[in-house]
PDB file of C-alpha atoms in Angstrom:
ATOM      1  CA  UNK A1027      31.167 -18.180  43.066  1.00 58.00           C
ATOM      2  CA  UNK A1028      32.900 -17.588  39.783  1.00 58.00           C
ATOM      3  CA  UNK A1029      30.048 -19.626  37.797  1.00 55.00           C
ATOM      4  CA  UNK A1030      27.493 -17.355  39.262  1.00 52.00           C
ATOM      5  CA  UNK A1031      28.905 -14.417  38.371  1.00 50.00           C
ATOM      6  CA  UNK A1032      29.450 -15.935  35.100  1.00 51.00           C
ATOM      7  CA  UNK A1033      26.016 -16.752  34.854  1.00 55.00           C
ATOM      8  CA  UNK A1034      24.857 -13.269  35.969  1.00 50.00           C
ATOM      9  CA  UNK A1035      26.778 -11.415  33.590  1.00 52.00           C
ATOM     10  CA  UNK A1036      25.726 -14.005  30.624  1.00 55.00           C
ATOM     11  CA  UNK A1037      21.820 -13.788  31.457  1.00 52.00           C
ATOM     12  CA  UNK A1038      22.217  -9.656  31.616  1.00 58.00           C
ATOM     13  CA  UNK A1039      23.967  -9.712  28.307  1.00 53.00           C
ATOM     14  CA  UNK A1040      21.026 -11.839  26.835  1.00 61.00           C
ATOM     15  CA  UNK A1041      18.690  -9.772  28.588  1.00 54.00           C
ATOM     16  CA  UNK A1042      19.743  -6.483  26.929  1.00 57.00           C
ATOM     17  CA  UNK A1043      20.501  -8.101  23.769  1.00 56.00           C
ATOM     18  CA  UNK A1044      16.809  -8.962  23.304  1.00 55.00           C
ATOM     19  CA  UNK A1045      15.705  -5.279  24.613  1.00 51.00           C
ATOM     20  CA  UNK A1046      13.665  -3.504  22.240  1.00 56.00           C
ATOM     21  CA  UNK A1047      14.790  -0.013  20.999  1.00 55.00           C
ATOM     22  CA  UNK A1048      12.428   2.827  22.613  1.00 59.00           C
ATOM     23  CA  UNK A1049      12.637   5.167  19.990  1.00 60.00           C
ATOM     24  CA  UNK A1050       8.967   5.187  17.949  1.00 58.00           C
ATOM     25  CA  UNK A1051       8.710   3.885  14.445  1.00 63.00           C
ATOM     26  CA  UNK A1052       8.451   6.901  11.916  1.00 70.00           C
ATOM     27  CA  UNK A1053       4.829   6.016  10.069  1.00 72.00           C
ATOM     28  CA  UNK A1054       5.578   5.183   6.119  1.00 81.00           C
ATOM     29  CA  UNK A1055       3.936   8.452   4.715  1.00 90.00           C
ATOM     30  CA  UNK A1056       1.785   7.468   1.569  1.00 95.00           C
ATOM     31  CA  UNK A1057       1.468  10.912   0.138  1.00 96.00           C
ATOM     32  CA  UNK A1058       1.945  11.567  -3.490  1.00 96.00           C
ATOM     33  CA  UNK A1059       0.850  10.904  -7.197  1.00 97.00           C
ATOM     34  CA  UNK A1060       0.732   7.281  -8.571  1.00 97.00           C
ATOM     35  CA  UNK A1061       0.254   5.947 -11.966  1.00 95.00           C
ATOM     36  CA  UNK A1062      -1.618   2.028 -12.480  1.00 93.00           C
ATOM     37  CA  UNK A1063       1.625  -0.123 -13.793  1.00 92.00           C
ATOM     38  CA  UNK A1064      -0.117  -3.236 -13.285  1.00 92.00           C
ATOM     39  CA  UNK A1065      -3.265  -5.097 -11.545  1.00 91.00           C
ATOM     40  CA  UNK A1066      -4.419  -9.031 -11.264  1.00 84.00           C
ATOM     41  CA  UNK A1067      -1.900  -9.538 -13.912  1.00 82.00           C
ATOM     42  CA  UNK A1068      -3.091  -6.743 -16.739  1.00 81.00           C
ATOM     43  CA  UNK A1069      -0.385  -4.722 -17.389  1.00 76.00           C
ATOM     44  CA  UNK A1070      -0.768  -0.700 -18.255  1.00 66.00           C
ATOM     45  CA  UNK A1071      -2.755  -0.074 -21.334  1.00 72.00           C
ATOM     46  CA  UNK A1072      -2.253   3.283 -23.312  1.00 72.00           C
ATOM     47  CA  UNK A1073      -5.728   3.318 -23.167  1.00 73.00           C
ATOM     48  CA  UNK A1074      -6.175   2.765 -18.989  1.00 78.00           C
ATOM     49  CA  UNK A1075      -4.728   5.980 -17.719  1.00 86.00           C
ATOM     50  CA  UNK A1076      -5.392   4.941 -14.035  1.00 92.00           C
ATOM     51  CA  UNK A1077      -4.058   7.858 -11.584  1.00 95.00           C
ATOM     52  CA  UNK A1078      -4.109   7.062  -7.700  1.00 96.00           C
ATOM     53  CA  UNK A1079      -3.531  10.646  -5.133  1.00 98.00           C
ATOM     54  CA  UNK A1080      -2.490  10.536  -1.416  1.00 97.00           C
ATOM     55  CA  UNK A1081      -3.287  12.781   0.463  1.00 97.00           C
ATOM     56  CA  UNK A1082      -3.087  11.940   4.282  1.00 94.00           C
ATOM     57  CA  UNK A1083      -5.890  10.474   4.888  1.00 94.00           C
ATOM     58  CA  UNK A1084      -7.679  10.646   1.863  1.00 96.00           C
ATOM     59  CA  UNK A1085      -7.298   8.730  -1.117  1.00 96.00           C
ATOM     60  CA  UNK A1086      -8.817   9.767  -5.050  1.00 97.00           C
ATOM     61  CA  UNK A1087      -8.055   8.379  -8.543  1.00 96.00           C
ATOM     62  CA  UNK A1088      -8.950   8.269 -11.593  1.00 95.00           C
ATOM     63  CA  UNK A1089      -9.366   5.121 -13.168  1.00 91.00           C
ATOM     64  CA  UNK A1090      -9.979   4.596 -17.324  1.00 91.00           C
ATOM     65  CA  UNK A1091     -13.910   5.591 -16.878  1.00 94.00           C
ATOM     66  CA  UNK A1092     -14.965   6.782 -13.138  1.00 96.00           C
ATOM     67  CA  UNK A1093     -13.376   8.461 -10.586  1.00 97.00           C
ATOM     68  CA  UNK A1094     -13.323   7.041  -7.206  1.00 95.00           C
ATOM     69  CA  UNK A1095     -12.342   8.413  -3.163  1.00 96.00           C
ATOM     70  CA  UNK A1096     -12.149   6.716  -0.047  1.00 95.00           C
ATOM     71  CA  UNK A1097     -10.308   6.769   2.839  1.00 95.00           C
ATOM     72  CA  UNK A1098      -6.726   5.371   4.711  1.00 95.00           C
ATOM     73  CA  UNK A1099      -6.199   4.181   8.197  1.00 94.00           C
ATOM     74  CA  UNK A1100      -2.513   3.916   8.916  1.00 94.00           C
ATOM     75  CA  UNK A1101      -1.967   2.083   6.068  1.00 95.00           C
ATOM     76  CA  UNK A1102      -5.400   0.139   5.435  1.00 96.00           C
ATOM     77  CA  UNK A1103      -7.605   1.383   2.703  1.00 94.00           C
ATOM     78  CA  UNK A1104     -11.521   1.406   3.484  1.00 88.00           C
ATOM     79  CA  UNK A1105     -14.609   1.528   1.172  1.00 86.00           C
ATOM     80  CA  UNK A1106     -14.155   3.489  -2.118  1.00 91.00           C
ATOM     81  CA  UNK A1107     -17.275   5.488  -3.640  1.00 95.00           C
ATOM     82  CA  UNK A1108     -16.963   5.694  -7.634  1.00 96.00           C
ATOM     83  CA  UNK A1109     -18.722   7.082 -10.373  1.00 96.00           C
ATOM     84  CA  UNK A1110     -20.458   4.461 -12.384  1.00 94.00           C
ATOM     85  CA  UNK A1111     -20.215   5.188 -15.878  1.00 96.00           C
ATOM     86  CA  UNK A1112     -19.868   2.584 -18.745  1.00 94.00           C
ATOM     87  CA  UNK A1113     -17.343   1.845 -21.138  1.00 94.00           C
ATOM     88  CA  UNK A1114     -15.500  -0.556 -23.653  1.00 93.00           C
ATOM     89  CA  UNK A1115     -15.057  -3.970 -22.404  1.00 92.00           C
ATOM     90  CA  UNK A1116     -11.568  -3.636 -21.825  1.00 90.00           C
ATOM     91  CA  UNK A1117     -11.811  -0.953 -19.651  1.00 91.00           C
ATOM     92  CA  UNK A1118     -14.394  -1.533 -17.428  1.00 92.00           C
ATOM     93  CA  UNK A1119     -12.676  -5.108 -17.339  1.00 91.00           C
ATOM     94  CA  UNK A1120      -9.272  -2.736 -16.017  1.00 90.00           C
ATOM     95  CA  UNK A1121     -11.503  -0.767 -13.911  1.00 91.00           C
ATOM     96  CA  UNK A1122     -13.345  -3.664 -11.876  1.00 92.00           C
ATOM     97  CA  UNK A1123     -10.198  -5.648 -11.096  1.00 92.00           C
ATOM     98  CA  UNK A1124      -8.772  -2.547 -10.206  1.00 92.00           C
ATOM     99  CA  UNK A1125     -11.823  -1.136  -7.513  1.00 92.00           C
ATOM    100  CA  UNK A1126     -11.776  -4.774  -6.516  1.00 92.00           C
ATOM    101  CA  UNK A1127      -8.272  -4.461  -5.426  1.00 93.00           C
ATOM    102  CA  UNK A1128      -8.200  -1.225  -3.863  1.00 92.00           C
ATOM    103  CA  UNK A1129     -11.264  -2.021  -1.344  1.00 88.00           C
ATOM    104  CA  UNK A1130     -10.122  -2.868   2.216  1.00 87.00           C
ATOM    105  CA  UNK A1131      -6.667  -3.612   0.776  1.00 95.00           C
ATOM    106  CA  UNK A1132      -3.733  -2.193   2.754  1.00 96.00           C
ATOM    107  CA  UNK A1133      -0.357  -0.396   0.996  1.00 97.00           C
ATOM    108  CA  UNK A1134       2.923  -0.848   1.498  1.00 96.00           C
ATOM    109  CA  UNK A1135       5.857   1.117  -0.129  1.00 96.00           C
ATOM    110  CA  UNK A1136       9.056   0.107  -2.033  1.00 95.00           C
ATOM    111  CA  UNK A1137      11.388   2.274  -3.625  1.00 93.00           C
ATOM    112  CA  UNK A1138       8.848   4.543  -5.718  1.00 94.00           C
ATOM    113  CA  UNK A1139       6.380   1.476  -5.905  1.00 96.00           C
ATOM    114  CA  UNK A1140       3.042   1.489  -3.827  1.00 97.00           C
ATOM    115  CA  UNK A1141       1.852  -1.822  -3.509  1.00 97.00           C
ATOM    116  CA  UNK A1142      -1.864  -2.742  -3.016  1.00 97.00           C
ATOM    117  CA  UNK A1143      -2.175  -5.750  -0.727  1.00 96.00           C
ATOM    118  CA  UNK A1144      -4.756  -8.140  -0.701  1.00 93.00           C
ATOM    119  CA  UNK A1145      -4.325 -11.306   1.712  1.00 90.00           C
ATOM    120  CA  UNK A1146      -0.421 -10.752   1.311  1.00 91.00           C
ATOM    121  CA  UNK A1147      -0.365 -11.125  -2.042  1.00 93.00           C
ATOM    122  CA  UNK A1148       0.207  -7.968  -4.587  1.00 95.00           C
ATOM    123  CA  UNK A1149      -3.086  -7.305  -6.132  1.00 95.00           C
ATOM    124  CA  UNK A1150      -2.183  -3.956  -7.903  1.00 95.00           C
ATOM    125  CA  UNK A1151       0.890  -1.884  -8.261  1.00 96.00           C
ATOM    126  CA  UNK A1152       1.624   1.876  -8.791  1.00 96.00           C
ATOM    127  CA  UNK A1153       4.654   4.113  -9.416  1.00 96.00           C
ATOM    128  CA  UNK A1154       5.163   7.334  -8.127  1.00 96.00           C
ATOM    129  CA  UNK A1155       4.517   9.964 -10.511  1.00 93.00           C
ATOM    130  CA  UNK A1156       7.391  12.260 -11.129  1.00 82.00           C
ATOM    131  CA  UNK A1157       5.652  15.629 -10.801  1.00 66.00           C
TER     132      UNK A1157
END
């Protein structure tokens, strides 16, 4: 009788050990001013002033030539529409690895870093700006 209370009480305690909290997840909130640091291994050029804005669920930038917008889901970003201007080589060469980056790549946050995520690897990276 004693081992089958014994088991009782060890099964419940593994049964509420595994037991999920109920309380929601708070969603990571995006929102706020980013600067380019770095993306597919070019660091920031003077030159490259590359500005990304959150706004719920709408995303804008700047980028060394065009402007672009699109649009976040959770924390997935969607098809961007751009401007299409030219420019010097090493721009445009900033500017397509970055638009490559951003489409249907999803974010993730850490410390004032956003990270753009492509396949699980970091594809671009921002810092919040400090206005």
């Amino acid at each position: 009788m004693k081992h089958l209370a014994l088991t009782l009480v060890a099964l419940a305690l593994i049964v509420t050990g595994c037991k999920t909290s109920s309380e929601p997840e708070e969603p990571v909130s995006f929102d706020g001013s980013y600067e380019l640091i770095e993306v597919a291994g070019i660091s920031e050029n003077p030159d490259a002033k590359v500005s990304l804005t959150i706004e719920g669920d709408t995303v804008a930038g700047n980028g060394p030539i065009n402007r672009w917008n699109g649009t976040l889901d959770g924390n997935k970003l969607g098809l961007l529409i751009t401007t299409k201007m030219a420019g010097p080589p090493e721009l445009m060469k900033i500017e397509d690895a970055l638009l490559q980056a951003l489409t249907e790549s999803e974010l993730s946050i850490e410390g004032n870093d956003l990270l753009v995520m492509k396949n699980g690897i970091i594809a671009a990276e921002f810092q919040r700006s400090a206005n």
